[in-house]
Each structure stands twice: as C-alpha cells, then as structure tokens.
Amino acid sequence: QSNFQHYEATTAEGLVWILFGKDSDGCASLQCRQEAENHAHVFRALAEDFPSFHFVYVDMTTYKDYVQEELGVDIYPALTVQRGKSLAEGSEIFRYTYYFADGEISKEP
C-alpha cells in the first residue's frame, strides 16, 4: 500500500498483480518474497515483453481482503492483468485473471 500511489501515478498502461499462495490461502510476507525470488526470472522476462505494464507481487497476509474485494481473486497462485488506472476519474478498468501451477497457466483455478 505504501508504494501503490507510485504505480498509479506512472504512465503505465496497467498492472500485473502476482498473487502467490496455495488454494484459498495467500502467502505470508517472507513466503511471498521467497516465491517472488523463485519466479523472478519468469516475471522479469514478461516485464521485458510488456514494458507498458508494471509487475507487482502482493503480501497476501496483509492485503488479502483488498485482493479479494478489489481484484475478485480468492484462489492462488494467480495473476491478474489490470488495464487502466483505478484512481483515475472516469477511467475504465479491465481485469483478466489467470491461475498458474506446475508450469501451467489457465483461466480456470
């Protein structure tokens, strides 16, 4: 939350929210960081291919309610692509959620 304003204030086309965890349990802060480090090479490669998006991972212990209420995601691991800026007045937001596990990605959990 402390750096969310930074992402909203940029000229990025949107955000890719990376949500680690298992089933309906989100990861805790150190576990989230470890998962992010383990998968960093994949998300850095995606970020290079999509430079107009910011890629962020979320501490699910702290922000699980926000993720469930605002992004509508309650099964993990997942990633949500958000086009548009949620703080911009009149801005239309589009969100697409995908689930990943065992090297596979899918629209279904």
JSON list of C-alpha atoms in Angstrom, two decimals:
[
{"chain": "A", "resi": 1, "resn": "GLN", "atom": "CA", "xyz": [0.00, 0.00, 0.00]},
{"chain": "A", "resi": 2, "resn": "SER", "atom": "CA", "xyz": [2.87, 2.36, 0.73]},
{"chain": "A", "resi": 3, "resn": "ASN", "atom": "CA", "xyz": [4.06, 2.21, -2.89]},
{"chain": "A", "resi": 4, "resn": "PHE", "atom": "CA", "xyz": [0.67, 1.79, -4.59]},
{"chain": "A", "resi": 5, "resn": "GLN", "atom": "CA", "xyz": [0.43, 5.54, -5.28]},
{"chain": "A", "resi": 6, "resn": "HIS", "atom": "CA", "xyz": [3.71, 5.28, -7.19]},
{"chain": "A", "resi": 7, "resn": "TYR", "atom": "CA", "xyz": [2.24, 2.74, -9.60]},
{"chain": "A", "resi": 8, "resn": "GLU", "atom": "CA", "xyz": [-0.95, 4.74, -10.06]},
{"chain": "A", "resi": 9, "resn": "ALA", "atom": "CA", "xyz": [0.97, 7.95, -10.81]},
{"chain": "A", "resi": 10, "resn": "THR", "atom": "CA", "xyz": [3.03, 6.49, -13.66]},
{"chain": "A", "resi": 11, "resn": "THR", "atom": "CA", "xyz": [2.23, 6.41, -17.36]},
{"chain": "A", "resi": 12, "resn": "ALA", "atom": "CA", "xyz": [1.98, 2.61, -17.30]},
{"chain": "A", "resi": 13, "resn": "GLU", "atom": "CA", "xyz": [-0.86, 1.04, -19.23]},
{"chain": "A", "resi": 14, "resn": "GLY", "atom": "CA", "xyz": [-1.69, -1.10, -16.20]},
{"chain": "A", "resi": 15, "resn": "LEU", "atom": "CA", "xyz": [-0.52, -3.51, -13.55]},
{"chain": "A", "resi": 16, "resn": "VAL", "atom": "CA", "xyz": [0.12, -7.24, -13.44]},
{"chain": "A", "resi": 17, "resn": "TRP", "atom": "CA", "xyz": [-0.70, -8.40, -9.92]},
{"chain": "A", "resi": 18, "resn": "ILE", "atom": "CA", "xyz": [1.20, -11.59, -8.99]},
{"chain": "A", "resi": 19, "resn": "LEU", "atom": "CA", "xyz": [-0.61, -13.43, -6.21]},
{"chain": "A", "resi": 20, "resn": "PHE", "atom": "CA", "xyz": [1.27, -16.30, -4.60]},
{"chain": "A", "resi": 21, "resn": "GLY", "atom": "CA", "xyz": [-0.26, -18.82, -2.24]},
{"chain": "A", "resi": 22, "resn": "LYS", "atom": "CA", "xyz": [-1.98, -22.18, -2.27]},
{"chain": "A", "resi": 23, "resn": "ASP", "atom": "CA", "xyz": [-5.70, -22.70, -2.89]},
{"chain": "A", "resi": 24, "resn": "SER", "atom": "CA", "xyz": [-7.53, -20.08, -0.80]},
{"chain": "A", "resi": 25, "resn": "ASP", "atom": "CA", "xyz": [-4.56, -19.34, 1.47]},
{"chain": "A", "resi": 26, "resn": "GLY", "atom": "CA", "xyz": [-2.39, -16.45, 0.43]},
{"chain": "A", "resi": 27, "resn": "CYS", "atom": "CA", "xyz": [1.28, -16.45, 1.31]},
{"chain": "A", "resi": 28, "resn": "ALA", "atom": "CA", "xyz": [2.79, -14.66, 4.30]},
{"chain": "A", "resi": 29, "resn": "SER", "atom": "CA", "xyz": [5.25, -11.81, 3.79]},
{"chain": "A", "resi": 30, "resn": "LEU", "atom": "CA", "xyz": [8.54, -13.78, 3.86]},
{"chain": "A", "resi": 31, "resn": "GLN", "atom": "CA", "xyz": [6.97, -16.66, 1.94]},
{"chain": "A", "resi": 32, "resn": "CYS", "atom": "CA", "xyz": [5.68, -14.18, -0.70]},
{"chain": "A", "resi": 33, "resn": "ARG", "atom": "CA", "xyz": [9.13, -12.68, -1.05]},
{"chain": "A", "resi": 34, "resn": "GLN", "atom": "CA", "xyz": [10.69, -16.14, -1.44]},
{"chain": "A", "resi": 35, "resn": "GLU", "atom": "CA", "xyz": [8.09, -17.11, -4.08]},
{"chain": "A", "resi": 36, "resn": "ALA", "atom": "CA", "xyz": [8.77, -13.85, -5.91]},
{"chain": "A", "resi": 37, "resn": "GLU", "atom": "CA", "xyz": [12.51, -14.53, -5.88]},
{"chain": "A", "resi": 38, "resn": "ASN", "atom": "CA", "xyz": [11.95, -18.10, -7.10]},
{"chain": "A", "resi": 39, "resn": "HIS", "atom": "CA", "xyz": [9.86, -16.89, -10.03]},
{"chain": "A", "resi": 40, "resn": "ALA", "atom": "CA", "xyz": [11.63, -13.59, -10.70]},
{"chain": "A", "resi": 41, "resn": "HIS", "atom": "CA", "xyz": [13.23, -14.75, -13.95]},
{"chain": "A", "resi": 42, "resn": "VAL", "atom": "CA", "xyz": [9.82, -15.56, -15.45]},
{"chain": "A", "resi": 43, "resn": "PHE", "atom": "CA", "xyz": [8.20, -12.28, -14.47]},
{"chain": "A", "resi": 44, "resn": "ARG", "atom": "CA", "xyz": [11.24, -10.21, -15.48]},
{"chain": "A", "resi": 45, "resn": "ALA", "atom": "CA", "xyz": [11.08, -11.80, -18.94]},
{"chain": "A", "resi": 46, "resn": "LEU", "atom": "CA", "xyz": [7.37, -10.96, -19.15]},
{"chain": "A", "resi": 47, "resn": "ALA", "atom": "CA", "xyz": [8.04, -7.42, -17.98]},
{"chain": "A", "resi": 48, "resn": "GLU", "atom": "CA", "xyz": [10.59, -7.01, -20.77]},
{"chain": "A", "resi": 49, "resn": "ASP", "atom": "CA", "xyz": [7.99, -8.19, -23.31]},
{"chain": "A", "resi": 50, "resn": "PHE", "atom": "CA", "xyz": [5.32, -5.88, -21.85]},
{"chain": "A", "resi": 51, "resn": "PRO", "atom": "CA", "xyz": [7.17, -2.70, -20.82]},
{"chain": "A", "resi": 52, "resn": "SER", "atom": "CA", "xyz": [3.98, -0.64, -20.60]},
{"chain": "A", "resi": 53, "resn": "PHE", "atom": "CA", "xyz": [2.85, -2.66, -17.55]},
{"chain": "A", "resi": 54, "resn": "HIS", "atom": "CA", "xyz": [4.23, -2.72, -14.02]},
{"chain": "A", "resi": 55, "resn": "PHE", "atom": "CA", "xyz": [4.61, -6.16, -12.43]},
{"chain": "A", "resi": 56, "resn": "VAL", "atom": "CA", "xyz": [4.00, -6.37, -8.68]},
{"chain": "A", "resi": 57, "resn": "TYR", "atom": "CA", "xyz": [3.59, -9.15, -6.16]},
{"chain": "A", "resi": 58, "resn": "VAL", "atom": "CA", "xyz": [1.34, -8.77, -3.14]},
{"chain": "A", "resi": 59, "resn": "ASP", "atom": "CA", "xyz": [1.87, -9.68, 0.51]},
{"chain": "A", "resi": 60, "resn": "MET", "atom": "CA", "xyz": [-1.28, -11.77, 0.80]},
{"chain": "A", "resi": 61, "resn": "THR", "atom": "CA", "xyz": [-1.27, -11.79, 4.60]},
{"chain": "A", "resi": 62, "resn": "THR", "atom": "CA", "xyz": [-1.54, -8.02, 4.72]},
{"chain": "A", "resi": 63, "resn": "TYR", "atom": "CA", "xyz": [-3.61, -7.36, 1.58]},
{"chain": "A", "resi": 64, "resn": "LYS", "atom": "CA", "xyz": [-5.76, -10.49, 1.17]},
{"chain": "A", "resi": 65, "resn": "ASP", "atom": "CA", "xyz": [-9.00, -8.55, 1.77]},
{"chain": "A", "resi": 66, "resn": "TYR", "atom": "CA", "xyz": [-8.03, -5.97, -0.87]},
{"chain": "A", "resi": 67, "resn": "VAL", "atom": "CA", "xyz": [-7.18, -8.69, -3.39]},
{"chain": "A", "resi": 68, "resn": "GLN", "atom": "CA", "xyz": [-10.47, -10.48, -2.78]},
{"chain": "A", "resi": 69, "resn": "GLU", "atom": "CA", "xyz": [-12.65, -7.36, -2.77]},
{"chain": "A", "resi": 70, "resn": "GLU", "atom": "CA", "xyz": [-10.97, -5.24, -5.44]},
{"chain": "A", "resi": 71, "resn": "LEU", "atom": "CA", "xyz": [-9.48, -7.84, -7.77]},
{"chain": "A", "resi": 72, "resn": "GLY", "atom": "CA", "xyz": [-12.04, -10.56, -7.10]},
{"chain": "A", "resi": 73, "resn": "VAL", "atom": "CA", "xyz": [-9.41, -13.26, -6.65]},
{"chain": "A", "resi": 74, "resn": "ASP", "atom": "CA", "xyz": [-9.63, -15.82, -3.86]},
{"chain": "A", "resi": 75, "resn": "ILE", "atom": "CA", "xyz": [-7.79, -18.84, -5.30]},
{"chain": "A", "resi": 76, "resn": "TYR", "atom": "CA", "xyz": [-3.99, -18.78, -5.53]},
{"chain": "A", "resi": 77, "resn": "PRO", "atom": "CA", "xyz": [-1.49, -18.76, -7.11]},
{"chain": "A", "resi": 78, "resn": "ALA", "atom": "CA", "xyz": [-2.83, -16.38, -9.72]},
{"chain": "A", "resi": 79, "resn": "LEU", "atom": "CA", "xyz": [-2.00, -13.29, -11.67]},
{"chain": "A", "resi": 80, "resn": "THR", "atom": "CA", "xyz": [-4.36, -10.52, -12.62]},
{"chain": "A", "resi": 81, "resn": "VAL", "atom": "CA", "xyz": [-3.71, -8.21, -15.54]},
{"chain": "A", "resi": 82, "resn": "GLN", "atom": "CA", "xyz": [-5.29, -4.82, -14.88]},
{"chain": "A", "resi": 83, "resn": "ARG", "atom": "CA", "xyz": [-5.58, -2.37, -17.77]},
{"chain": "A", "resi": 84, "resn": "GLY", "atom": "CA", "xyz": [-6.35, 1.19, -16.75]},
{"chain": "A", "resi": 85, "resn": "LYS", "atom": "CA", "xyz": [-5.80, 3.06, -13.51]},
{"chain": "A", "resi": 86, "resn": "SER", "atom": "CA", "xyz": [-8.17, 2.56, -10.62]},
{"chain": "A", "resi": 87, "resn": "LEU", "atom": "CA", "xyz": [-7.62, 6.03, -9.15]},
{"chain": "A", "resi": 88, "resn": "ALA", "atom": "CA", "xyz": [-8.16, 7.93, -12.40]},
{"chain": "A", "resi": 89, "resn": "GLU", "atom": "CA", "xyz": [-11.62, 9.50, -12.52]},
{"chain": "A", "resi": 90, "resn": "GLY", "atom": "CA", "xyz": [-13.73, 8.09, -15.29]},
{"chain": "A", "resi": 91, "resn": "SER", "atom": "CA", "xyz": [-11.05, 5.55, -16.14]},
{"chain": "A", "resi": 92, "resn": "GLU", "atom": "CA", "xyz": [-12.35, 2.22, -17.30]},
{"chain": "A", "resi": 93, "resn": "ILE", "atom": "CA", "xyz": [-10.68, -0.75, -15.64]},
{"chain": "A", "resi": 94, "resn": "PHE", "atom": "CA", "xyz": [-10.34, -4.15, -17.27]},
{"chain": "A", "resi": 95, "resn": "ARG", "atom": "CA", "xyz": [-9.09, -7.13, -15.29]},
{"chain": "A", "resi": 96, "resn": "TYR", "atom": "CA", "xyz": [-8.15, -10.58, -16.53]},
{"chain": "A", "resi": 97, "resn": "THR", "atom": "CA", "xyz": [-7.19, -13.29, -14.04]},
{"chain": "A", "resi": 98, "resn": "TYR", "atom": "CA", "xyz": [-5.14, -16.40, -14.78]},
{"chain": "A", "resi": 99, "resn": "TYR", "atom": "CA", "xyz": [-4.14, -19.20, -12.45]},
{"chain": "A", "resi": 100, "resn": "PHE", "atom": "CA", "xyz": [-0.76, -20.92, -12.52]},
{"chain": "A", "resi": 101, "resn": "ALA", "atom": "CA", "xyz": [0.67, -24.07, -11.02]},
{"chain": "A", "resi": 102, "resn": "ASP", "atom": "CA", "xyz": [3.12, -26.77, -12.03]},
{"chain": "A", "resi": 103, "resn": "GLY", "atom": "CA", "xyz": [4.32, -24.78, -15.03]},
{"chain": "A", "resi": 104, "resn": "GLU", "atom": "CA", "xyz": [0.80, -24.41, -16.46]},
{"chain": "A", "resi": 105, "resn": "ILE", "atom": "CA", "xyz": [-1.35, -21.31, -16.77]},
{"chain": "A", "resi": 106, "resn": "SER", "atom": "CA", "xyz": [-5.11, -21.33, -17.14]},
{"chain": "A", "resi": 107, "resn": "LYS", "atom": "CA", "xyz": [-8.22, -19.16, -16.88]},
{"chain": "A", "resi": 108, "resn": "GLU", "atom": "CA", "xyz": [-9.74, -21.75, -14.53]},
{"chain": "A", "resi": 109, "resn": "PRO", "atom": "CA", "xyz": [-8.44, -22.38, -10.98]}
]
